[in-house]
Coordinates of C-alpha atoms and ligand atoms in Angstrom, one line a residue:
Chain F
M562 CA -28.7 21.9 -23.9
T563 CA -32.4 22.6 -23.8
A564 CA -35.2 20.6 -22.3
E565 CA -36.4 19.9 -25.8
T566 CA -33.3 18.0 -27.0
Q567 CA -33.2 16.1 -23.8
T568 CA -36.5 14.5 -24.5
L569 CA -35.5 13.7 -28.0
V570 CA -32.2 12.1 -27.2
R571 CA -32.0 9.1 -24.9
P572 CA -30.1 10.3 -21.8
M573 CA -26.5 9.2 -21.3
V574 CA -26.9 9.0 -17.6
S575 CA -30.2 8.2 -16.1
V576 CA -30.8 8.0 -12.4
E577 CA -34.3 6.8 -11.5
G578 CA -35.9 6.8 -8.1
V579 CA -32.6 6.1 -6.3
D580 CA -32.5 5.7 -2.5
K581 CA -29.2 5.1 -0.7
W582 CA -28.7 4.1 2.9
F583 CA -25.6 3.8 5.0
G584 CA -26.8 1.4 7.7
Q585 CA -29.7 3.1 9.4
N586 CA -28.9 6.4 7.8
Q587 CA -30.6 7.4 4.5
V588 CA -28.4 9.7 2.5
L589 CA -30.2 9.8 -0.9
F590 CA -33.9 10.2 -1.2
D591 CA -35.7 9.2 -4.5
I592 CA -33.2 10.9 -6.8
D593 CA -34.2 11.4 -10.4
L594 CA -31.7 12.9 -12.8
Q595 CA -31.3 12.6 -16.5
I596 CA -28.2 13.8 -18.2
A597 CA -28.0 14.0 -22.0
E598 CA -25.0 12.9 -24.1
G599 CA -22.4 15.6 -24.2
E600 CA -24.0 17.6 -21.4
T601 CA -22.0 19.2 -18.6
V602 CA -23.8 19.3 -15.3
C603 CA -22.5 21.0 -12.1
L604 CA -23.8 19.5 -8.9
I605 CA -23.8 21.9 -6.0
G606 CA -25.0 21.8 -2.4
P607 CA -24.0 22.0 1.2
S608 CA -21.5 19.5 2.6
G609 CA -23.1 16.2 3.6
S610 CA -26.0 16.6 1.1
G611 CA -25.0 13.4 -0.7
K612 CA -23.3 14.8 -3.8
S613 CA -20.3 12.5 -3.5
T614 CA -22.5 9.5 -2.8
L615 CA -24.6 10.2 -5.9
L616 CA -21.4 10.3 -8.1
R617 CA -20.1 7.2 -6.4
C618 CA -23.3 5.4 -7.1
I619 CA -23.1 6.3 -10.8
N620 CA -19.6 4.8 -10.9
H621 CA -20.8 1.8 -8.8
L622 CA -18.3 2.5 -6.1
E623 CA -21.4 2.3 -3.8
E624 CA -24.5 0.1 -4.1
I625 CA -27.9 1.7 -4.3
N626 CA -30.8 0.4 -2.3
T627 CA -33.7 1.2 -4.6
G628 CA -34.1 2.5 -8.1
R629 CA -32.0 2.2 -11.2
I630 CA -29.0 3.9 -12.6
R631 CA -28.2 3.6 -16.3
V632 CA -25.2 4.8 -18.2
G633 CA -25.7 4.5 -22.0
D634 CA -27.3 1.0 -22.4
D635 CA -25.8 -0.4 -19.2
L636 CA -27.8 -0.9 -16.1
I637 CA -25.2 -0.1 -13.5
G638 CA -24.3 -3.0 -11.2
Y639 CA -27.0 -5.4 -12.4
R640 CA -28.5 -7.4 -15.2
E641 CA -32.3 -7.5 -15.4
K642 CA -33.6 -10.9 -16.3
R643 CA -37.3 -11.9 -16.1
G644 CA -38.1 -9.0 -13.8
R645 CA -35.3 -9.8 -11.3
L646 CA -32.0 -8.1 -10.8
H647 CA -28.9 -10.2 -10.9
E648 CA -25.7 -8.8 -9.5
L649 CA -23.0 -8.4 -12.1
K650 CA -19.9 -10.6 -12.1
E651 CA -16.7 -8.8 -11.2
H652 CA -15.4 -8.6 -14.8
E653 CA -18.7 -7.3 -16.0
A654 CA -18.8 -4.6 -13.3
C655 CA -15.2 -3.6 -14.3
H656 CA -16.3 -3.4 -17.9
Q657 CA -19.0 -0.9 -17.0
R658 CA -16.7 1.2 -14.9
V659 CA -14.3 1.6 -17.8
R660 CA -16.9 3.8 -19.5
V661 CA -17.3 6.0 -16.5
G662 CA -14.2 7.9 -15.4
M663 CA -13.7 9.6 -12.1
V664 CA -11.5 12.4 -10.7
F665 CA -11.2 12.5 -7.0
Q666 CA -10.8 15.3 -4.5
Q667 CA -7.6 13.8 -3.2
F668 CA -6.2 13.0 -6.7
N669 CA -5.4 9.4 -5.7
L670 CA -2.5 9.1 -8.2
F671 CA -0.5 5.9 -7.9
P672 CA 2.6 7.0 -6.0
H673 CA 4.8 4.3 -7.3
M674 CA 4.3 5.3 -10.9
T675 CA 5.5 8.3 -12.8
A676 CA 3.0 10.8 -14.2
L677 CA 3.4 9.1 -17.6
E678 CA 2.9 5.6 -16.1
N679 CA -0.1 6.7 -14.2
I680 CA -1.7 7.7 -17.4
A681 CA -0.6 4.9 -19.7
F682 CA -1.0 2.1 -17.2
A683 CA -4.7 1.4 -17.3
P684 CA -5.0 1.7 -21.2
I685 CA -2.2 -0.9 -21.5
K686 CA -3.5 -3.3 -18.8
I687 CA -7.3 -2.9 -19.3
L688 CA -7.9 -1.7 -22.8
R689 CA -5.0 -3.7 -24.2
V690 CA -3.7 -0.8 -26.1
P691 CA -0.2 -1.5 -27.5
K692 CA 2.4 -0.1 -25.2
A693 CA 4.0 2.3 -27.6
E694 CA 0.7 3.7 -28.6
A695 CA -0.5 4.1 -25.0
I696 CA 2.7 5.9 -24.1
S697 CA 2.6 8.3 -27.0
R698 CA -1.1 9.0 -26.2
A699 CA -0.2 9.6 -22.6
R700 CA 2.4 12.1 -23.7
T701 CA -0.1 13.9 -25.8
L702 CA -2.5 14.1 -22.9
L703 CA 0.3 15.3 -20.6
E704 CA 1.0 18.0 -23.1
R705 CA -2.7 18.9 -23.2
V706 CA -2.8 19.4 -19.4
G707 CA 0.4 21.5 -19.7
L708 CA 2.7 18.9 -18.0
A709 CA 4.8 17.6 -20.9
A710 CA 8.0 18.3 -19.0
K711 CA 6.8 16.3 -15.9
A712 CA 6.3 13.0 -17.6
D713 CA 9.0 11.2 -15.6
F714 CA 8.1 12.8 -12.2
Y715 CA 6.6 10.9 -9.4
P716 CA 3.4 12.3 -7.8
S717 CA 5.3 13.2 -4.7
Q718 CA 7.4 15.5 -6.8
L719 CA 4.4 17.4 -8.2
S720 CA 2.3 20.2 -6.7
G721 CA -1.3 19.5 -5.9
G722 CA -2.5 21.3 -9.0
Q723 CA -0.1 19.3 -11.2
Q724 CA -1.2 16.0 -9.6
Q725 CA -4.8 16.8 -10.2
R726 CA -4.1 17.6 -13.9
V727 CA -2.3 14.2 -14.2
A728 CA -5.3 12.6 -12.6
I729 CA -7.6 14.2 -15.1
A730 CA -5.3 13.0 -17.9
R731 CA -5.4 9.5 -16.4
A732 CA -9.2 9.4 -16.4
V733 CA -9.4 10.8 -20.0
A734 CA -6.9 8.2 -21.2
M735 CA -9.5 5.5 -20.7
R736 CA -11.7 7.3 -23.2
P737 CA -14.8 7.2 -20.9
T738 CA -18.1 8.3 -22.2
V739 CA -19.0 9.9 -18.8
L740 CA -16.5 11.7 -16.6
L741 CA -17.3 12.4 -13.0
F742 CA -15.4 15.0 -10.9
D743 CA -15.8 15.0 -7.1
E744 CA -14.7 18.5 -5.9
P745 CA -11.5 18.4 -8.0
T746 CA -10.2 21.7 -6.6
S747 CA -11.3 21.5 -3.0
A748 CA -8.0 20.0 -1.8
L749 CA -5.9 22.6 -3.6
D750 CA -4.2 25.8 -2.4
P751 CA -6.2 28.7 -3.8
E752 CA -3.4 29.7 -6.2
L753 CA -3.5 26.3 -7.9
V754 CA -7.3 26.1 -8.4
G755 CA -7.1 28.1 -11.6
E756 CA -4.8 25.8 -13.6
V757 CA -7.0 22.8 -12.9
L758 CA -10.2 24.7 -13.8
E759 CA -8.6 25.7 -17.1
V760 CA -7.8 22.1 -17.9
M761 CA -11.4 21.2 -17.1
K762 CA -12.8 24.0 -19.2
D763 CA -10.7 22.9 -22.1
L764 CA -12.0 19.4 -21.7
V765 CA -15.6 20.6 -21.6
R766 CA -15.1 22.6 -24.8
T767 CA -13.2 20.1 -26.8
A768 CA -13.9 16.6 -25.6
N769 CA -17.1 14.8 -26.6
M770 CA -17.9 13.6 -23.1
T771 CA -20.8 13.8 -20.7
I772 CA -19.4 15.5 -17.6
V773 CA -20.7 15.8 -14.1
V774 CA -18.8 18.0 -11.7
V775 CA -19.4 18.4 -8.0
T776 CA -18.0 21.8 -7.2
H777 CA -18.1 24.9 -5.0
E778 CA -16.6 27.0 -7.8
M779 CA -19.7 29.0 -8.8
G780 CA -17.8 31.0 -11.4
F781 CA -16.8 27.8 -13.1
A782 CA -20.3 26.4 -13.0
R783 CA -21.7 29.6 -14.5
E784 CA -19.1 29.5 -17.3
V785 CA -19.2 25.9 -18.4
A786 CA -22.3 24.1 -17.1
D787 CA -25.2 23.4 -19.3
R788 CA -27.2 22.8 -16.2
V789 CA -26.7 23.3 -12.5
V790 CA -28.3 20.9 -10.0
F791 CA -28.7 21.9 -6.4
M792 CA -28.8 19.1 -3.7
A793 CA -29.7 19.4 -0.1
D794 CA -30.2 16.7 2.6
G795 CA -30.1 13.9 0.0
R796 CA -32.6 15.4 -2.3
L797 CA -32.5 17.2 -5.6
V798 CA -34.0 20.5 -4.7
E799 CA -33.6 22.6 -7.8
Q800 CA -32.1 22.5 -11.3
G801 CA -31.9 24.6 -14.4
E802 CA -29.6 26.7 -16.5
P803 CA -26.7 28.2 -14.5
A804 CA -28.0 31.8 -14.7
Q805 CA -31.4 30.8 -13.6
V806 CA -30.3 28.7 -10.6
L807 CA -27.4 30.9 -9.5
D808 CA -29.0 34.3 -10.1
S809 CA -32.7 33.7 -9.3
P810 CA -33.0 30.6 -7.3
Q811 CA -36.6 29.6 -6.7
N812 CA -36.1 27.5 -3.6
A813 CA -35.4 28.9 -0.1
R814 CA -32.6 26.3 0.5
T815 CA -30.9 27.2 -2.7
R816 CA -31.0 30.9 -1.8
E817 CA -29.6 30.2 1.6
F818 CA -26.8 28.1 0.3
L819 CA -25.8 30.5 -2.5
S820 CA -25.8 33.5 -0.2
A821 CA -23.4 31.5 2.1
V822 CA -21.0 30.5 -0.6
I823 CA -20.9 33.7 -2.7
R824 CA -18.7 35.9 -0.5
Chain P
M1128 CA 22.1 30.3 24.3
T1129 CA 22.0 33.4 26.4
E1130 CA 24.5 34.3 29.1
G1131 CA 21.8 33.8 31.7
T1132 CA 21.2 30.2 30.9
V1133 CA 25.0 29.5 30.9
V1134 CA 25.3 30.9 34.4
T1135 CA 22.4 29.0 35.8
E1136 CA 23.5 25.7 34.2
T1137 CA 27.1 25.9 35.3
G1138 CA 26.0 27.3 38.6
S1139 CA 24.4 24.1 39.5
T1140 CA 27.8 22.3 39.3
S1141 CA 30.0 24.5 41.6
G1142 CA 30.5 28.1 42.6
R1143 CA 34.1 28.1 41.4
V1144 CA 33.1 27.2 37.8
N1145 CA 30.3 29.8 38.0
L1146 CA 32.7 32.6 38.9
K1147 CA 35.3 31.6 36.4
T1148 CA 32.8 31.5 33.6
R1149 CA 31.5 34.9 34.5
S1150 CA 35.0 36.4 34.5
L1151 CA 35.8 34.9 31.2
L1152 CA 32.6 36.2 29.8
T1153 CA 33.4 39.8 30.8
R1154 CA 37.0 39.6 29.8
E1155 CA 36.7 38.2 26.3
N1156 CA 33.0 38.9 25.8
K1157 CA 32.7 35.4 24.4
L1158 CA 31.0 32.2 25.7
N1159 CA 33.5 29.9 27.3
V1160 CA 31.4 27.1 28.6
V1161 CA 32.5 24.4 31.0
P1162 CA 30.2 21.5 30.1
V1163 CA 28.1 19.7 32.6
R1164 CA 29.9 16.5 33.8
H1165 CA 28.0 13.3 33.1
W1166 CA 29.3 11.0 35.9
G1167 CA 27.0 8.2 35.0
R1168 CA 28.3 8.0 31.4
G1169 CA 31.9 8.1 32.5
V1170 CA 31.4 5.2 34.9
L1171 CA 29.5 3.2 32.2
A1172 CA 32.3 3.8 29.7
V1173 CA 35.0 2.6 32.2
V1174 CA 32.9 -0.5 33.0
S1175 CA 32.3 -1.2 29.3
V1176 CA 36.0 -1.1 28.5
I1177 CA 36.9 -3.3 31.5
V1178 CA 34.2 -5.9 30.5
L1179 CA 35.4 -5.8 26.8
I1180 CA 39.1 -6.3 27.7
S1181 CA 38.4 -9.1 30.2
V1182 CA 36.2 -10.9 27.7
V1183 CA 38.7 -10.6 24.9
L1184 CA 41.6 -11.6 27.1
G1185 CA 39.5 -14.4 28.7
L1186 CA 38.9 -15.8 25.3
W1187 CA 42.3 -15.2 23.8
T1188 CA 44.5 -16.4 26.7
N1189 CA 42.1 -19.1 27.8
P1190 CA 44.2 -22.3 27.9
N1191 CA 41.1 -24.4 27.1
I1192 CA 40.5 -22.6 23.7
Q1193 CA 43.0 -23.5 21.0
W1194 CA 42.9 -20.7 18.5
P1195 CA 44.9 -22.5 15.9
I1196 CA 42.1 -25.0 15.7
V1197 CA 39.6 -22.1 15.0
G1198 CA 42.0 -21.0 12.2
E1199 CA 42.3 -24.5 10.9
F1200 CA 38.6 -25.0 10.5
L1201 CA 37.4 -21.5 9.6
F1202 CA 38.0 -22.2 5.9
S1203 CA 37.8 -25.9 5.9
P1204 CA 35.7 -27.4 3.0
A1205 CA 33.2 -29.0 5.4
I1206 CA 32.5 -25.8 7.2
L1207 CA 32.2 -23.8 4.0
K1208 CA 29.8 -26.4 2.6
G1209 CA 27.8 -26.1 5.8
L1210 CA 27.8 -22.3 5.4
G1211 CA 26.6 -22.8 1.8
T1212 CA 23.8 -25.0 3.0
T1213 CA 22.8 -22.5 5.6
L1214 CA 22.6 -19.7 3.0
E1215 CA 20.7 -22.0 0.7
I1216 CA 18.2 -23.1 3.3
T1217 CA 17.7 -19.5 4.4
A1218 CA 17.3 -18.1 0.9
V1219 CA 14.9 -20.8 -0.3
S1220 CA 12.9 -20.7 2.9
M1221 CA 12.7 -16.9 2.7
V1222 CA 11.2 -17.1 -0.9
F1223 CA 8.7 -19.8 0.0
A1224 CA 7.8 -18.0 3.3
L1225 CA 7.3 -14.7 1.5
V1226 CA 5.0 -16.2 -1.2
L1227 CA 3.0 -18.1 1.5
A1228 CA 2.9 -14.9 3.6
V1229 CA 1.4 -12.9 0.7
V1230 CA -1.2 -15.6 0.0
I1231 CA -2.1 -15.9 3.7
A1232 CA -2.2 -12.1 4.2
V1233 CA -4.5 -11.7 1.2
M1234 CA -6.7 -14.6 2.5
R1235 CA -6.7 -12.9 5.9
I1236 CA -8.4 -9.8 4.5
S1237 CA -10.9 -11.7 2.4
P1238 CA -14.5 -10.8 3.0
S1239 CA -15.3 -14.6 3.3
R1240 CA -15.2 -15.6 6.9
I1241 CA -14.1 -19.1 6.1
V1242 CA -11.2 -17.9 4.0
S1243 CA -10.0 -15.3 6.5
G1244 CA -10.7 -17.8 9.4
F1245 CA -8.5 -20.4 7.7
A1246 CA -5.7 -17.8 7.3
A1247 CA -6.1 -16.7 11.0
G1248 CA -5.8 -20.4 12.1
Y1249 CA -2.7 -20.8 9.9
V1250 CA -1.0 -17.8 11.5
F1251 CA -2.0 -18.9 15.0
I1252 CA -0.5 -22.3 14.5
F1253 CA 2.7 -21.5 12.7
R1254 CA 3.4 -18.5 14.9
G1255 CA 2.5 -20.3 18.0
V1256 CA 4.4 -23.6 17.6
P1257 CA 8.1 -23.3 18.5
L1258 CA 10.3 -23.7 15.5
I1259 CA 12.2 -26.6 17.0
V1260 CA 8.9 -28.5 17.6
L1261 CA 7.8 -27.8 14.0
L1262 CA 11.1 -29.0 12.6
I1263 CA 11.0 -32.2 14.5
F1264 CA 7.4 -32.8 13.3
V1265 CA 8.3 -32.2 9.7
G1266 CA 11.5 -34.1 9.9
N1267 CA 9.6 -37.1 11.2
L1268 CA 6.6 -36.8 8.9
G1269 CA 7.4 -40.2 7.5
L1270 CA 6.5 -41.7 10.9
F1271 CA 2.8 -40.8 10.6
F1272 CA 2.2 -40.2 6.9
Q1273 CA 3.2 -42.9 4.5
N1274 CA 2.8 -41.1 1.2
F1275 CA 2.5 -37.8 -0.4
A1276 CA -0.3 -38.1 -2.9
I1277 CA -2.2 -36.0 -5.3
G1278 CA -5.8 -37.2 -5.9
I1279 CA -9.4 -36.4 -5.0
P1280 CA -9.7 -35.7 -1.3
F1281 CA -11.8 -38.1 0.8
T1282 CA -11.7 -40.8 -2.0
D1283 CA -9.2 -43.5 -2.9
I1284 CA -8.5 -42.0 -6.3
T1285 CA -4.9 -40.8 -6.6
F1286 CA -3.1 -39.6 -9.6
W1287 CA 0.4 -39.4 -8.2
S1288 CA 2.0 -40.7 -5.0
V1289 CA 5.4 -41.0 -3.5
P1290 CA 6.6 -42.3 -0.1
V1291 CA 7.3 -39.5 2.4
K1292 CA 10.5 -41.2 3.6
E1293 CA 12.0 -41.0 0.1
V1294 CA 11.5 -37.4 -0.5
M1295 CA 11.8 -35.9 3.0
T1296 CA 15.5 -35.2 3.1
P1297 CA 16.8 -33.1 6.0
F1298 CA 17.2 -30.3 3.6
L1299 CA 13.6 -30.4 2.5
A1300 CA 12.4 -30.8 6.0
S1301 CA 14.4 -27.8 7.1
V1302 CA 13.1 -25.6 4.3
I1303 CA 9.5 -26.7 5.0
G1304 CA 9.8 -26.0 8.7
L1305 CA 11.5 -22.6 8.3
S1306 CA 9.1 -21.6 5.5
L1307 CA 6.0 -22.4 7.6
A1308 CA 7.2 -20.8 10.7
G1309 CA 8.5 -17.7 8.8
S1310 CA 5.3 -17.3 6.8
G1311 CA 3.3 -17.1 10.0
Y1312 CA 5.1 -14.1 11.1
M1313 CA 5.5 -12.6 7.7
A1314 CA 1.8 -12.9 6.9
E1315 CA 1.0 -10.5 9.7
I1316 CA 3.7 -8.1 8.5
V1317 CA 2.4 -8.3 4.9
R1318 CA -1.2 -7.8 6.1
G1319 CA -0.1 -4.7 7.9
G1320 CA 1.5 -3.5 4.6
L1321 CA -1.6 -4.3 2.6
L1322 CA -3.8 -2.4 5.1
S1323 CA -1.5 0.6 5.0
I1324 CA -2.6 1.3 1.4
G1325 CA -5.4 3.8 1.6
R1326 CA -9.0 3.5 0.4
G1327 CA -8.3 6.2 -2.2
Q1328 CA -5.9 3.9 -4.0
H1329 CA -8.4 1.1 -4.2
E1330 CA -11.1 3.4 -5.5
A1331 CA -8.8 5.0 -8.1
A1332 CA -7.9 1.5 -9.4
K1333 CA -11.6 0.5 -9.3
A1334 CA -12.7 3.6 -11.2
L1335 CA -10.2 2.8 -13.9
G1336 CA -11.8 -0.6 -14.3
L1337 CA -9.3 -2.8 -12.5
N1338 CA -10.6 -5.9 -10.8
G1339 CA -9.6 -7.0 -7.3
A1340 CA -6.7 -9.2 -8.5
R1341 CA -5.2 -6.5 -10.8
T1342 CA -5.6 -3.9 -8.1
L1343 CA -3.7 -6.1 -5.8
R1344 CA -1.0 -6.9 -8.3
Y1345 CA -0.4 -3.5 -9.9
V1346 CA -1.5 -1.0 -7.2
V1347 CA -1.5 -2.5 -3.7
L1348 CA 1.4 -5.0 -3.7
P1349 CA 4.0 -2.8 -5.3
Q1350 CA 3.3 -0.1 -2.7
A1351 CA 3.0 -2.5 0.2
L1352 CA 6.2 -4.3 -0.7
R1353 CA 8.1 -1.0 -0.5
V1354 CA 6.7 -0.5 3.0
L1355 CA 7.6 -4.1 3.8
L1356 CA 11.2 -4.0 2.7
P1357 CA 12.8 -3.0 6.0
P1358 CA 10.8 -5.5 8.2
M1359 CA 11.4 -8.2 5.6
G1360 CA 15.2 -7.5 5.8
N1361 CA 14.9 -8.1 9.6
E1362 CA 12.9 -11.3 8.9
F1363 CA 15.7 -12.5 6.6
I1364 CA 18.3 -12.0 9.3
S1365 CA 16.0 -13.7 11.9
M1366 CA 15.6 -16.6 9.5
L1367 CA 19.3 -16.9 9.0
K1368 CA 19.8 -17.2 12.7
A1369 CA 16.8 -19.5 13.1
S1370 CA 18.2 -21.8 10.4
A1371 CA 20.8 -23.0 13.0
I1372 CA 17.9 -24.8 14.7
V1373 CA 17.7 -27.2 11.8
S1374 CA 20.8 -28.9 13.3
V1375 CA 18.3 -30.8 15.5
I1376 CA 17.2 -32.7 12.4
A1377 CA 20.8 -32.8 11.0
G1378 CA 19.9 -30.2 8.3
G1379 CA 23.5 -30.2 7.0
D1380 CA 23.8 -26.5 7.8
L1381 CA 26.7 -24.6 9.3
L1382 CA 25.9 -25.6 12.9
T1383 CA 25.2 -29.2 12.0
V1384 CA 28.6 -29.5 10.4
A1385 CA 30.4 -27.6 13.2
L1386 CA 28.8 -29.8 15.8
G1387 CA 29.5 -32.9 13.7
I1388 CA 33.2 -32.1 13.6
S1389 CA 33.4 -31.3 17.3
G1390 CA 31.8 -34.7 17.9
S1391 CA 34.9 -36.4 16.6
N1392 CA 37.6 -34.0 17.8
F1393 CA 36.0 -32.8 21.0
R1394 CA 36.8 -29.2 20.2
T1395 CA 33.3 -28.0 20.8
I1396 CA 34.1 -24.4 21.8
E1397 CA 36.5 -23.9 18.9
L1398 CA 34.0 -25.1 16.3
L1399 CA 31.2 -23.0 17.9
I1400 CA 33.5 -20.0 17.5
V1401 CA 34.0 -20.9 13.9
A1402 CA 30.3 -21.0 13.3
T1403 CA 29.8 -17.8 15.3
I1404 CA 32.3 -15.9 13.2
W1405 CA 30.5 -17.0 10.0
Y1406 CA 27.1 -16.1 11.3
L1407 CA 28.2 -12.7 12.4
L1408 CA 30.0 -12.1 9.1
V1409 CA 27.0 -13.0 7.0
I1410 CA 24.7 -10.9 9.2
T1411 CA 27.1 -7.9 8.9
V1412 CA 27.0 -8.2 5.1
L1413 CA 23.2 -8.5 5.1
T1414 CA 22.8 -5.5 7.4
I1415 CA 24.9 -3.4 5.1
V1416 CA 22.9 -4.5 2.1
Q1417 CA 19.7 -3.8 4.0
Y1418 CA 21.0 -0.3 4.8
F1419 CA 21.6 0.6 1.2
I1420 CA 18.2 -0.9 0.0
E1421 CA 16.4 1.1 2.6
K1422 CA 18.3 4.3 1.7
R1423 CA 17.4 3.8 -1.9
T1424 CA 13.7 3.2 -1.3
A1425 CA 13.5 6.1 1.2
E1426 CA 14.8 8.4 -1.6
R1427 CA 11.7 7.9 -3.7
Ligands
LIG1309 N1 -19.0 5.3 3.6 C1 -20.0 5.9 4.4 N2 -20.5 5.3 5.5 C2 -21.4 6.0 6.2 N3 -21.9 7.2 5.9 C3 -21.5 7.8 4.9 C4 -20.4 7.2 4.0 N4 -20.1 8.1 3.0 C5 -20.9 9.2 3.2 N5 -21.7 9.0 4.3 C6 -22.7 10.0 4.8 O1 -23.6 10.3 3.8 C7 -23.9 11.6 3.8 C8 -23.6 12.3 2.4 O2 -22.2 12.3 2.3 P1 -21.6 12.8 0.9 O3 -22.2 12.1 -0.2 O4 -20.1 12.6 1.1 O5 -21.9 14.3 0.9 P2 -21.3 15.5 0.1 O6 -20.4 15.0 -0.9 O7 -22.5 16.3 -0.5 O8 -20.6 16.4 1.1 C9 -23.2 12.3 4.9 O9 -24.1 12.4 6.0 C10 -22.1 11.3 5.2 O10 -21.8 11.3 6.6
LIG1310 MG1 -18.3 15.2 -1.1

């Protein structure tokens, strides 16, 4: 997606002047980031640079200290009334989160539910989708991530790669407009990374979703990202098209990071 | 095991054994090990058997215990009714205690200091007060509270009211006492179970749009209860045993009945044996049930 269309279309995700502190420790510094509808952004950077924190703020798993985050028309976590911010009630906050899906590094599947139940559960309970419909859709999703045969397996009976594919299906089943991935392949054995990346590539190609991926897989970023954003020490340092950022980085920090990760 | 270790191990017992072992080894080229003698174990085994035999004989041949009376009362209607009441009190108390425990445990981990403080106080009191004291308190509630009433607190407005003495049967008092005491312990167990569910589960639920209550109901509690099954089995057995204490307020349970009968025929030991046999039998059955439930949940 070019800079031109970004200015025309209202951004799907808009992070404006966000600071985030953990106690005395500031971890995000004046972050500004606009992501257009349907865009795929890969967020890269050294460990501890605040990538996860930024994603978690977008999903309101963390509170921000200054600035605004908008997803679509929602101001995340607050309602603005007469120049003041009012904290959202719990059900309103939940309503907002439904539109933003998240896939975690550690999968976090529900161990007491089968793969199928993991996927169908939230649509039934939260979206009030009729049970039969939710289950048949869950089966379709399982098929799409190549796990049709594993519907009745519990997470403990699945490999890490399979678990992560179920977790992706679980997030997609809620039909989010924005899908966040926090290092989805970092906890996997190397031989299982590929199958998860394939599922994600398929998603990027076919689903009409805005996708943000924190990743260390530079090949994946180069292949699917519309834009690569580099973060260091809680700041956005550099961003642009993958080829530009990955092949001819302008910033010294970016160059340093890339030479360290590309072995 | 190598030849070397065999020689050194047996060597420590006696030289004769050592030589014999070595010759056997060379002749048949096969390990023929004389095991180390465990004298302590042998002595304990002998003592155990002696103690067992003397206890059984002491009971069986004791002229002061009339076994026919034990047989006579073991299946008597009164005793069986008492057993039924014991089971009923235990089961009902267990259900109430568990529900209370979950509520208190959830309150205990509430971010509100007042809510969690209330729960902490509850646990402190009902875990701290001896069950027998609690039971006597509840049993005699009518002495210091006239009515149970539903109304607006701190006003004279009441919608419904009933005299305590009318409703506070020994059965109800027993159930209340056991439930309160049990819930104090169980709340701490349940809290441990709730805290054992990792942050990732909470976050995954939150990210799907579940609120706190739904996260608790669909994600945290089902997992926690699985962890809690074995300790809760133990609590159930403890409660069955504790239920004997309700005999102090004449709860109508097995022990109350047994003591009541012995009060008229003066065969105290025989009736205690009757009660003991039933308690042990029920606990045996419960232990077996618990074993199978645990085995099934462990398979998941
Ligand atoms: N819950 C938390 N409490 C305190 N500090 C935190 C917490 N989460 C993250 N941090 C700190 O914030 C910084 C950024 O962390 P994170 O966003 O996880 O980085 P990244 O995902 O880029 O590795 C780190 O210094 C980390 O120690
Ligand atoms: Mg991280």
